[in-house]
């Protein structure tokens, strides 16, 4: 700013202050209800307004046959407004008690998954306060009582045979216990699990303590890094937990079915080590202190933080290669950087999770299976038009485009469309600059929440050029795609 201009600006400011008079003491805003959600287009009432979640302690007490449980959520919150009442997210479990600052509070539930809590006294803006909610829920055995239609299988706590597992991604945590169920509300989490008899339990983070009394065992796990409710894992079953020292000194922990543990462990451990080192060479240190897997016979493939949920049948020596288990593991481990450490601001930013996970899965396929990166990208490019018409642009998927049985917003646009955008960026700026962008992204947003606009800004700053128009042409394209840099001969296939 030029010197003369600054003099003028100061004079103008002084005049404005004189006109305005001395600043009055602002009257505190009267207490008002916190918003029922953060307004995410996919689930407007997911998450909550009026406070931040600073810590959560989640306690589970299972019946001996695992057919039901009592769960208590103790959340440490900080008010961002004066609150006459506020919400948590809860859908299904029966409320047993609600307390704010240790005192019973009035509450009601709504059909769209809100637990509306009215404390005995309003909460002042800026203050820390605690809420404790105890719920009871049944856990029917999915194997004995499978849902009639696949879309009736809702995310949440699954009991299958002897195993309990969480599949909360994206909004199933509210079906398990009271939480603020949006990735932008992630917080450090302690998980306490009480079981009977010989069942072993496991959860995100390190095991802090095990106590046994009267045939009941309580294990306490702690993850000091923030963790999104979609990435929680609580496992109970006939499992054996094996600890190993991993690359960079991190803890590797494998919770496997006891009768298969010895067979599964060698290849699983080798793959985890190789994949963590492979990803670390490109992205920098592993973002946490604990990595590993909880594998069950009915497991899926979900990046539950520090404890990937896997299917044990796909990890046996006979099936490991046939099922491409190493690529699944590389994909889920990539999420530890993309999705777990750097969490999406909105569910429409899901391409930042899944696009990256697929892109690094492609790189893994090139290094370990001889599948050229160009060939993976070209195949995705050819079929991309049908994805665009299906769910809308890569970074702006349309919630209305997903059917009731779809696990929205997990569409091909976020996965292959996101990976294709990253490939195009790499083509545009070269691999060296691309790697610097990726490293800056995961380092600067470590354990934070970030969205598409921030990725574009980081890419532009690191590359030293405005990549906004280029990246937006990929991320917000609808109906057709830009030409692939360096591959003008590539063609987009017809819409399906
Ligand atoms: Zn994924």
Short mmCIF file of C-alpha atoms and ligand atoms in Angstrom, two decimals:
data_model
loop_
_atom_site.label_atom_id
_atom_site.label_comp_id
_atom_site.label_asym_id
_atom_site.label_seq_id
_atom_site.Cartn_x
_atom_site.Cartn_y
_atom_site.Cartn_z
CA UNK A 1 0.00 0.00 0.00
CA UNK A 2 1.31 3.45 -0.87
CA UNK A 3 2.26 5.69 2.04
CA UNK A 4 -0.19 8.51 1.18
CA UNK A 5 -3.05 6.08 0.82
CA UNK A 6 -2.31 4.68 4.25
CA UNK A 7 -2.53 8.18 5.85
CA UNK A 8 -5.90 8.63 4.25
CA UNK A 9 -7.07 5.24 5.45
CA UNK A 10 -6.06 5.99 9.05
CA UNK A 11 -7.83 9.37 8.93
CA UNK A 12 -10.96 7.77 7.53
CA UNK A 13 -10.89 5.13 10.24
CA UNK A 14 -10.57 7.79 12.97
CA UNK A 15 -13.52 9.69 11.50
CA UNK A 16 -15.58 6.54 11.41
CA UNK A 17 -14.79 5.86 15.08
CA UNK A 18 -15.78 9.43 16.05
CA UNK A 19 -19.08 9.08 14.22
CA UNK A 20 -19.74 5.71 15.80
CA UNK A 21 -18.90 6.92 19.32
CA UNK A 22 -17.17 4.71 21.91
CA UNK A 23 -17.79 1.01 21.46
CA UNK A 24 -20.71 -0.12 23.61
CA UNK A 25 -20.39 -3.31 25.63
CA UNK A 26 -22.16 -5.81 23.45
CA UNK A 27 -25.13 -7.34 25.22
CA UNK A 28 -24.75 -11.13 25.21
CA UNK A 29 -27.02 -12.75 22.68
CA UNK A 30 -29.99 -14.43 24.39
CA UNK A 31 -29.73 -18.22 24.45
CA UNK A 32 -31.18 -19.89 21.35
CA UNK A 33 -31.41 -23.45 20.00
CA UNK A 34 -28.35 -24.91 18.26
CA UNK A 35 -28.90 -25.88 14.62
CA UNK A 36 -30.05 -29.49 14.09
CA UNK A 37 -27.34 -30.08 11.45
CA UNK A 38 -24.45 -28.47 9.63
CA UNK A 39 -26.53 -28.26 6.47
CA UNK A 40 -24.64 -30.85 4.41
CA UNK A 41 -26.66 -31.25 1.18
CA UNK A 42 -26.53 -35.05 1.55
CA UNK A 43 -27.89 -35.12 5.14
CA UNK A 44 -28.88 -31.62 6.27
CA UNK A 45 -29.35 -32.73 9.89
CA UNK A 46 -26.09 -34.71 10.17
CA UNK A 47 -23.73 -33.07 12.65
CA UNK A 48 -25.06 -30.25 14.79
CA UNK A 49 -24.70 -26.50 15.28
CA UNK A 50 -23.97 -24.32 18.30
CA UNK A 51 -20.97 -26.23 19.66
CA UNK A 52 -17.77 -28.02 18.77
CA UNK A 53 -17.00 -31.58 19.90
CA UNK A 54 -13.65 -31.53 21.70
CA UNK A 55 -13.48 -35.13 22.98
CA UNK A 56 -15.65 -38.20 23.15
CA UNK A 57 -15.65 -41.20 25.44
CA UNK A 58 -17.86 -44.04 24.14
CA UNK A 59 -18.65 -46.96 26.47
CA UNK A 60 -20.24 -50.20 25.32
CA UNK A 61 -21.57 -52.87 27.66
CA UNK A 62 -22.64 -56.01 25.80
CA UNK A 63 -25.06 -58.72 26.98
CA UNK A 64 -23.29 -62.09 27.38
CA UNK A 65 -24.82 -63.40 24.11
CA UNK A 66 -24.12 -60.06 22.35
CA UNK A 67 -27.81 -59.73 21.43
CA UNK A 68 -28.07 -56.29 23.01
CA UNK A 69 -25.91 -53.56 24.46
CA UNK A 70 -26.01 -50.42 26.55
CA UNK A 71 -23.86 -47.54 25.28
CA UNK A 72 -22.96 -44.28 26.94
CA UNK A 73 -21.55 -41.32 25.01
CA UNK A 74 -19.74 -38.78 27.17
CA UNK A 75 -18.95 -35.79 25.00
CA UNK A 76 -16.90 -32.73 25.94
CA UNK A 77 -18.33 -29.80 23.99
CA UNK A 78 -17.56 -26.11 23.64
CA UNK A 79 -20.46 -23.78 22.94
CA UNK A 80 -20.09 -21.50 19.90
CA UNK A 81 -23.29 -19.63 20.82
CA UNK A 82 -25.45 -19.25 23.90
CA UNK A 83 -27.56 -22.40 23.84
CA UNK A 84 -31.09 -22.80 25.16
CA UNK A 85 -30.98 -26.32 23.78
CA UNK A 86 -28.86 -28.36 21.40
CA UNK A 87 -28.97 -31.61 19.42
CA UNK A 88 -27.01 -34.81 19.08
CA UNK A 89 -27.65 -37.34 16.32
CA UNK A 90 -29.44 -40.56 17.30
CA UNK A 91 -31.73 -42.82 15.30
CA UNK A 92 -33.13 -46.04 16.73
CA UNK A 93 -31.60 -46.88 20.11
CA UNK A 94 -33.78 -46.24 23.18
CA UNK A 95 -32.66 -43.37 25.38
CA UNK A 96 -32.14 -44.35 29.02
CA UNK A 97 -30.74 -41.11 30.43
CA UNK A 98 -29.41 -37.70 29.38
CA UNK A 99 -27.32 -35.44 31.60
CA UNK A 100 -25.65 -32.09 30.97
CA UNK A 101 -22.84 -31.15 33.35
CA UNK A 102 -23.87 -34.15 35.43
CA UNK A 103 -27.47 -32.97 35.89
CA UNK A 104 -30.49 -34.65 34.29
CA UNK A 105 -31.64 -32.80 31.17
CA UNK A 106 -34.94 -32.83 29.26
CA UNK A 107 -34.82 -34.55 25.89
CA UNK A 108 -36.90 -35.75 22.97
CA UNK A 109 -36.10 -37.65 19.77
CA UNK A 110 -37.29 -36.83 16.25
CA UNK A 111 -38.05 -39.23 13.38
CA UNK A 112 -35.21 -37.79 11.29
CA UNK A 113 -32.53 -38.74 13.80
CA UNK A 114 -32.18 -35.83 16.20
CA UNK A 115 -31.86 -36.08 19.98
CA UNK A 116 -32.97 -32.64 21.19
CA UNK A 117 -31.51 -31.85 24.61
CA UNK A 118 -32.69 -29.00 26.85
CA UNK A 119 -30.34 -28.48 29.81
CA UNK A 120 -31.70 -27.28 33.15
CA UNK A 121 -29.89 -23.98 32.54
CA UNK A 122 -28.78 -22.43 29.24
CA UNK A 123 -25.14 -22.92 28.21
CA UNK A 124 -23.18 -19.68 27.79
CA UNK A 125 -21.34 -18.98 24.55
CA UNK A 126 -17.71 -20.09 24.70
CA UNK A 127 -18.04 -22.36 27.73
CA UNK A 128 -16.98 -25.99 27.88
CA UNK A 129 -19.67 -28.39 28.98
CA UNK A 130 -20.28 -32.13 29.09
CA UNK A 131 -23.19 -34.23 27.96
CA UNK A 132 -23.70 -37.91 28.79
CA UNK A 133 -26.31 -39.99 26.96
CA UNK A 134 -27.00 -43.64 27.76
CA UNK A 135 -28.92 -45.75 25.24
CA UNK A 136 -30.04 -49.36 24.97
CA UNK A 137 -30.22 -51.22 21.69
CA UNK A 138 -30.74 -54.74 20.44
CA UNK A 139 -28.24 -56.32 18.05
CA UNK A 140 -30.07 -58.97 16.01
CA UNK A 141 -27.87 -61.58 14.34
CA UNK A 142 -27.68 -60.71 10.63
CA UNK A 143 -26.84 -64.30 9.72
CA UNK A 144 -29.82 -65.77 11.60
CA UNK A 145 -32.18 -62.98 10.49
CA UNK A 146 -30.91 -61.59 7.19
CA UNK A 147 -32.82 -58.55 5.88
CA UNK A 148 -35.34 -59.36 3.17
CA UNK A 149 -33.93 -56.81 0.75
CA UNK A 150 -30.31 -55.64 0.58
CA UNK A 151 -31.45 -52.02 1.01
CA UNK A 152 -33.00 -52.98 4.36
CA UNK A 153 -29.51 -53.62 5.71
CA UNK A 154 -28.77 -50.33 7.41
CA UNK A 155 -25.35 -49.19 8.52
CA UNK A 156 -24.61 -49.26 12.20
CA UNK A 157 -23.58 -51.97 14.64
CA UNK A 158 -23.66 -55.36 12.96
CA UNK A 159 -23.75 -58.67 14.78
CA UNK A 160 -23.01 -61.59 12.52
CA UNK A 161 -22.66 -64.97 14.19
CA UNK A 162 -20.15 -64.58 17.02
CA UNK A 163 -18.85 -61.22 15.78
CA UNK A 164 -19.76 -57.62 16.46
CA UNK A 165 -18.50 -55.00 14.03
CA UNK A 166 -19.24 -51.38 13.21
CA UNK A 167 -20.13 -50.31 9.70
CA UNK A 168 -21.05 -46.69 10.35
CA UNK A 169 -19.87 -45.12 7.09
CA UNK A 170 -21.37 -42.68 6.25
CA UNK A 171 -24.13 -41.95 8.81
CA UNK A 172 -24.64 -45.19 10.76
CA UNK A 173 -22.99 -44.06 14.02
CA UNK A 174 -26.24 -42.34 15.09
CA UNK A 175 -27.89 -45.79 14.82
CA UNK A 176 -25.41 -47.10 17.41
CA UNK A 177 -25.23 -44.34 20.02
CA UNK A 178 -25.63 -40.57 20.46
CA UNK A 179 -22.93 -38.62 18.58
CA UNK A 180 -22.47 -35.63 16.34
CA UNK A 181 -22.49 -37.70 13.16
CA UNK A 182 -20.52 -35.76 10.55
CA UNK A 183 -16.80 -35.94 9.63
CA UNK A 184 -16.42 -32.21 10.34
CA UNK A 185 -17.23 -32.97 14.02
CA UNK A 186 -14.33 -35.40 14.48
CA UNK A 187 -12.71 -35.54 17.90
CA UNK A 188 -10.20 -37.56 19.95
CA UNK A 189 -11.98 -40.70 21.12
CA UNK A 190 -11.71 -43.13 24.00
CA UNK A 191 -13.65 -46.37 23.56
CA UNK A 192 -14.49 -48.67 26.47
CA UNK A 193 -15.88 -52.17 25.76
CA UNK A 194 -17.25 -54.54 28.40
CA UNK A 195 -17.92 -58.17 27.44
CA UNK A 196 -18.49 -61.51 29.14
CA UNK A 197 -16.60 -64.78 29.00
CA UNK A 198 -13.91 -65.44 26.42
CA UNK A 199 -14.86 -62.87 23.79
CA UNK A 200 -12.05 -60.47 22.90
CA UNK A 201 -12.69 -56.85 21.99
CA UNK A 202 -10.87 -54.27 19.89
CA UNK A 203 -11.40 -50.62 18.92
CA UNK A 204 -9.61 -47.70 17.29
CA UNK A 205 -6.46 -46.54 19.06
CA UNK A 206 -4.16 -48.12 21.60
CA UNK A 207 -5.25 -50.50 24.34
CA UNK A 208 -4.78 -48.55 27.58
CA UNK A 209 -6.18 -50.92 30.19
CA UNK A 210 -7.83 -54.30 30.67
CA UNK A 211 -9.76 -55.06 33.86
CA UNK A 212 -11.69 -58.21 34.75
CA UNK A 213 -14.28 -58.59 37.52
CA UNK A 214 -17.07 -61.11 38.00
CA UNK A 215 -16.47 -62.79 34.63
CA UNK A 216 -16.74 -59.48 32.78
CA UNK A 217 -13.79 -57.86 31.01
CA UNK A 218 -13.49 -54.15 30.20
CA UNK A 219 -10.93 -52.92 27.69
CA UNK A 220 -10.20 -49.23 27.23
CA UNK A 221 -8.78 -47.99 23.92
CA UNK A 222 -7.66 -44.45 23.20
CA UNK A 223 -7.15 -42.61 19.92
CA UNK A 224 -5.69 -39.18 20.78
CA UNK A 225 -6.04 -38.05 17.16
CA UNK A 226 -9.47 -36.80 16.10
CA UNK A 227 -11.60 -39.49 14.58
CA UNK A 228 -14.79 -39.13 12.56
CA UNK A 229 -17.84 -41.10 13.66
CA UNK A 230 -17.91 -42.78 10.21
CA UNK A 231 -14.48 -44.27 11.01
CA UNK A 232 -15.23 -45.79 14.42
CA UNK A 233 -14.65 -49.50 14.90
CA UNK A 234 -15.80 -51.72 17.77
CA UNK A 235 -15.05 -55.41 17.40
CA UNK A 236 -16.08 -58.25 19.68
CA UNK A 237 -15.67 -61.92 18.90
CA UNK A 238 -13.48 -65.02 18.92
CA UNK A 239 -10.47 -63.02 17.77
CA UNK A 240 -6.76 -63.07 18.46
CA UNK A 241 -4.92 -59.76 18.52
CA UNK A 242 -1.29 -59.75 17.37
CA UNK A 243 1.01 -56.74 17.74
CA UNK A 244 4.08 -56.09 15.59
CA UNK A 245 6.46 -53.17 15.29
CA UNK A 246 5.89 -51.56 11.89
CA UNK A 247 7.66 -49.14 9.50
CA UNK A 248 8.73 -45.92 11.23
CA UNK A 249 8.14 -47.51 14.62
CA UNK A 250 4.34 -47.49 14.37
CA UNK A 251 2.30 -50.22 16.07
CA UNK A 252 0.84 -52.82 13.72
CA UNK A 253 -2.15 -54.61 15.20
CA UNK A 254 -4.09 -57.45 13.59
CA UNK A 255 -7.35 -58.64 15.14
CA UNK A 256 -8.14 -61.88 13.31
CA UNK A 257 -10.49 -64.85 13.79
CA UNK A 258 -8.59 -67.07 16.21
CA UNK A 259 -8.96 -70.23 14.11
CA UNK A 260 -7.51 -68.50 11.02
CA UNK A 261 -5.05 -66.08 12.55
CA UNK A 262 -1.91 -68.18 12.04
CA UNK A 263 -2.76 -68.78 8.37
CA UNK A 264 -3.71 -65.18 7.57
CA UNK A 265 -1.10 -63.28 9.54
CA UNK A 266 2.15 -63.70 7.52
CA UNK A 267 0.85 -62.41 4.18
CA UNK A 268 -1.32 -59.73 5.81
CA UNK A 269 1.58 -58.36 7.84
CA UNK A 270 3.93 -58.39 4.85
CA UNK A 271 1.37 -56.53 2.74
CA UNK A 272 0.72 -53.90 5.42
CA UNK A 273 4.45 -53.22 5.75
CA UNK A 274 5.02 -53.00 2.01
CA UNK A 275 1.99 -50.78 1.43
CA UNK A 276 2.77 -48.41 4.32
CA UNK A 277 6.32 -47.98 3.00
CA UNK A 278 5.10 -47.58 -0.60
CA UNK A 279 2.59 -44.90 0.35
CA UNK A 280 4.99 -43.23 2.78
CA UNK A 281 7.61 -42.78 0.06
CA UNK A 282 5.17 -40.61 -1.87
CA UNK A 283 3.15 -39.02 0.92
CA UNK A 284 5.43 -38.71 3.94
CA UNK A 285 5.14 -40.43 7.32
CA UNK A 286 2.11 -42.55 8.21
CA UNK A 287 -0.35 -40.12 9.80
CA UNK A 288 -0.92 -42.08 13.03
CA UNK A 289 0.82 -44.33 15.53
CA UNK A 290 -1.37 -47.41 15.01
CA UNK A 291 -2.23 -49.29 11.81
CA UNK A 292 -3.73 -52.68 11.20
CA UNK A 293 -6.90 -54.59 10.58
CA UNK A 294 -9.98 -56.14 12.16
CA UNK A 295 -11.01 -59.02 9.88
CA UNK A 296 -14.26 -60.94 10.24
CA UNK A 297 -16.02 -63.52 8.04
CA UNK A 298 -18.66 -60.90 7.16
CA UNK A 299 -16.28 -57.96 6.96
CA UNK A 300 -16.29 -55.45 4.14
CA UNK A 301 -13.41 -53.20 3.21
CA UNK A 302 -13.68 -50.00 5.18
CA UNK A 303 -10.96 -47.64 6.35
CA UNK A 304 -12.01 -47.53 10.03
CA UNK A 305 -9.23 -45.44 11.52
CA UNK A 306 -6.03 -47.32 12.33
CA UNK A 307 -8.01 -50.58 12.23
CA UNK A 308 -9.19 -51.32 8.69
CA UNK A 309 -12.25 -53.55 8.62
CA UNK A 310 -11.56 -56.45 6.24
CA UNK A 311 -13.15 -59.73 5.21
CA UNK A 312 -11.18 -62.63 6.71
CA UNK A 313 -12.27 -65.07 3.97
CA UNK A 314 -10.50 -62.92 1.38
CA UNK A 315 -7.22 -62.97 3.35
CA UNK A 316 -6.64 -66.73 3.53
CA UNK A 317 -3.63 -68.12 1.62
CA UNK A 318 -6.01 -69.69 -0.98
CA UNK A 319 -7.96 -66.49 -1.61
CA UNK A 320 -5.53 -63.62 -1.03
CA UNK A 321 -4.32 -63.27 -4.62
CA UNK A 322 -7.58 -64.36 -6.23
CA UNK A 323 -9.37 -61.51 -4.46
CA UNK A 324 -6.67 -58.92 -5.03
CA UNK A 325 -6.47 -58.41 -1.27
CA UNK A 326 -3.20 -56.48 -1.53
CA UNK A 327 -4.86 -53.81 -3.71
CA UNK A 328 -7.77 -53.55 -1.27
CA UNK A 329 -5.30 -53.06 1.58
CA UNK A 330 -3.33 -50.42 -0.38
CA UNK A 331 -6.61 -48.58 -1.07
CA UNK A 332 -7.74 -48.65 2.56
CA UNK A 333 -4.30 -47.64 3.84
CA UNK A 334 -4.27 -44.66 1.44
CA UNK A 335 -7.40 -43.54 3.27
CA UNK A 336 -5.35 -43.16 6.46
CA UNK A 337 -3.95 -40.04 4.75
CA UNK A 338 -7.00 -39.19 2.62
CA UNK A 339 -10.24 -39.32 4.58
CA UNK A 340 -8.99 -40.31 8.03
CA UNK A 341 -6.27 -37.71 8.65
CA UNK A 342 -7.64 -35.16 6.15
CA UNK A 343 -11.42 -35.42 6.51
CA UNK A 344 -13.93 -34.02 4.02
CA UNK A 345 -15.70 -30.77 4.95
CA UNK A 346 -18.87 -31.99 3.25
CA UNK A 347 -19.94 -35.38 1.94
CA UNK A 348 -19.83 -33.92 -1.59
CA UNK A 349 -16.04 -33.66 -1.08
CA UNK A 350 -15.89 -37.47 -0.93
CA UNK A 351 -13.74 -37.54 -4.10
CA UNK A 352 -10.87 -36.26 -1.89
CA UNK A 353 -11.14 -39.57 0.01
CA UNK A 354 -12.08 -42.07 -2.66
CA UNK A 355 -10.41 -40.45 -5.69
CA UNK A 356 -7.10 -40.44 -3.84
CA UNK A 357 -7.56 -44.00 -2.57
CA UNK A 358 -8.24 -45.23 -6.12
CA UNK A 359 -5.36 -43.20 -7.57
CA UNK A 360 -2.86 -44.76 -5.11
CA UNK A 361 -4.43 -48.15 -5.74
CA UNK A 362 -3.63 -47.56 -9.45
CA UNK A 363 -0.03 -46.66 -8.55
CA UNK A 364 0.17 -49.80 -6.40
CA UNK A 365 -1.15 -51.85 -9.32
CA UNK A 366 1.55 -50.45 -11.57
CA UNK A 367 4.34 -51.16 -9.09
CA UNK A 368 3.15 -54.60 -7.97
CA UNK A 369 1.04 -56.04 -10.79
CA UNK A 370 2.43 -54.42 -13.91
CA UNK A 371 -0.85 -52.61 -14.63
CA UNK A 372 0.34 -49.40 -16.29
CA UNK A 373 -1.07 -46.27 -14.65
CA UNK A 374 -1.91 -44.89 -18.10
CA UNK A 375 -3.98 -47.99 -18.89
CA UNK A 376 -5.95 -47.71 -15.62
CA UNK A 377 -6.65 -44.04 -16.28
CA UNK A 378 -7.54 -44.60 -19.92
CA UNK A 379 -10.04 -47.29 -19.01
CA UNK A 380 -11.68 -44.97 -16.48
CA UNK A 381 -11.69 -42.09 -18.98
CA UNK A 382 -13.46 -44.19 -21.57
CA UNK A 383 -16.33 -45.03 -19.25
CA UNK A 384 -16.54 -41.73 -17.44
CA UNK A 385 -19.43 -40.13 -19.27
CA UNK A 386 -21.94 -42.60 -17.87
CA UNK A 387 -20.75 -41.86 -14.31
CA UNK A 388 -21.22 -38.14 -14.83
CA UNK A 389 -24.77 -38.58 -15.97
CA UNK A 390 -25.43 -40.98 -13.12
CA UNK A 391 -24.56 -38.94 -10.01
CA UNK A 392 -23.57 -35.50 -11.25
CA UNK A 393 -20.11 -33.87 -11.24
CA UNK A 394 -17.18 -35.44 -9.37
CA UNK A 395 -17.05 -32.72 -6.67
CA UNK A 396 -20.77 -31.88 -6.68
CA UNK A 397 -22.68 -35.15 -6.66
CA UNK A 398 -26.45 -34.77 -6.64
CA UNK A 399 -28.05 -36.37 -3.53
CA UNK A 400 -31.30 -36.91 -5.47
CA UNK A 401 -29.49 -39.10 -8.02
CA UNK A 402 -28.88 -41.91 -5.51
CA UNK A 403 -31.47 -44.63 -5.06
CA UNK A 404 -32.68 -45.81 -1.64
CA UNK A 405 -30.41 -48.87 -1.76
CA UNK A 406 -27.33 -46.92 -2.84
CA UNK A 407 -24.66 -46.16 -0.29
CA UNK A 408 -24.71 -42.49 -1.20
CA UNK A 409 -22.56 -40.52 -1.86
CA UNK A 410 -20.24 -43.42 -2.71
CA UNK A 411 -20.64 -43.30 -6.50
CA UNK A 412 -18.22 -44.00 -9.33
CA UNK A 413 -17.75 -40.26 -9.85
CA UNK A 414 -16.08 -39.92 -6.42
CA UNK A 415 -13.97 -43.04 -6.97
CA UNK A 416 -12.82 -43.33 -10.58
CA UNK A 417 -13.83 -39.76 -11.45
CA UNK A 418 -11.76 -38.43 -8.56
CA UNK A 419 -8.79 -40.61 -9.48
CA UNK A 420 -9.06 -39.46 -13.10
CA UNK A 421 -8.98 -35.82 -11.96
CA UNK A 422 -5.78 -36.51 -10.01
CA UNK A 423 -4.27 -38.28 -13.02
CA UNK A 424 -5.15 -35.28 -15.20
CA UNK A 425 -3.53 -32.95 -12.65
CA UNK A 426 -0.38 -35.08 -12.70
CA UNK A 427 -0.35 -34.96 -16.50
CA UNK A 428 -0.76 -31.18 -16.38
CA UNK A 429 1.97 -30.32 -13.82
CA UNK A 430 4.32 -33.35 -14.00
CA UNK A 431 4.91 -36.02 -11.36
CA UNK A 432 7.42 -33.99 -9.30
CA UNK A 433 5.04 -31.07 -8.80
CA UNK A 434 2.12 -33.46 -8.32
CA UNK A 435 3.97 -35.22 -5.48
CA UNK A 436 4.76 -31.85 -3.85
CA UNK A 437 1.07 -30.92 -4.04
CA UNK A 438 0.03 -34.20 -2.43
CA UNK A 439 2.62 -33.95 0.33
CA UNK A 440 1.64 -30.35 1.09
CA UNK A 441 -2.05 -31.34 1.18
CA UNK A 442 -1.61 -34.15 3.71
CA UNK A 443 0.98 -32.27 5.81
CA UNK A 444 -0.93 -28.98 6.06
CA UNK A 445 -4.27 -30.65 6.75
CA UNK A 446 -3.02 -33.41 9.03
CA UNK A 447 -5.88 -34.38 11.39
CA UNK A 448 -7.98 -31.51 10.05
CA UNK A 449 -11.06 -31.04 7.90
CA UNK A 450 -10.67 -29.68 4.36
CA UNK A 451 -12.74 -29.32 1.22
CA UNK A 452 -12.42 -29.11 -2.56
CA UNK A 453 -11.78 -25.35 -2.66
CA UNK A 454 -8.80 -25.78 -0.33
CA UNK A 455 -7.37 -28.55 -2.52
CA UNK A 456 -7.55 -26.28 -5.56
CA UNK A 457 -5.85 -23.48 -3.59
CA UNK A 458 -3.08 -25.79 -2.32
CA UNK A 459 -2.46 -27.21 -5.80
CA UNK A 460 -2.26 -23.71 -7.32
CA UNK A 461 0.08 -22.38 -4.64
CA UNK A 462 2.47 -25.35 -4.75
CA UNK A 463 2.49 -25.45 -8.57
CA UNK A 464 2.99 -21.67 -8.78
CA UNK A 465 0.15 -21.31 -11.26
CA UNK A 466 -3.61 -20.85 -11.08
CA UNK A 467 -4.93 -24.39 -11.47
CA UNK A 468 -8.48 -23.32 -10.58
CA UNK A 469 -9.93 -23.28 -14.10
CA UNK A 470 -8.16 -26.55 -14.97
CA UNK A 471 -9.24 -28.46 -11.85
CA UNK A 472 -12.77 -27.05 -11.91
CA UNK A 473 -13.14 -28.16 -15.53
CA UNK A 474 -12.65 -31.73 -14.28
CA UNK A 475 -14.35 -31.56 -10.89
CA UNK A 476 -17.49 -29.76 -12.02
CA UNK A 477 -17.80 -31.12 -15.55
CA UNK A 478 -21.27 -32.42 -16.34
CA UNK A 479 -22.03 -34.40 -19.45
CA UNK A 480 -18.56 -34.44 -20.97
CA UNK A 481 -14.91 -34.33 -19.93
CA UNK A 482 -12.02 -32.07 -20.90
CA UNK A 483 -9.36 -33.61 -23.16
CA UNK A 484 -6.71 -35.50 -21.17
CA UNK A 485 -3.44 -33.53 -21.09
CA UNK A 486 -0.78 -35.44 -23.03
CA UNK A 487 -3.33 -37.87 -24.46
CA UNK A 488 -5.38 -35.96 -27.06
CA UNK A 489 -6.27 -39.28 -28.70
CA UNK A 490 -8.19 -40.53 -25.64
CA UNK A 491 -11.92 -40.66 -26.19
CA UNK A 492 -14.82 -40.64 -23.80
CA UNK A 493 -17.18 -43.53 -24.37
CA UNK A 494 -20.89 -43.10 -24.95
CA UNK A 495 -23.26 -42.47 -22.07
CA UNK A 496 -24.92 -45.64 -20.90
ZN1 LIG B 1 -12.26 -46.19 -0.35
#
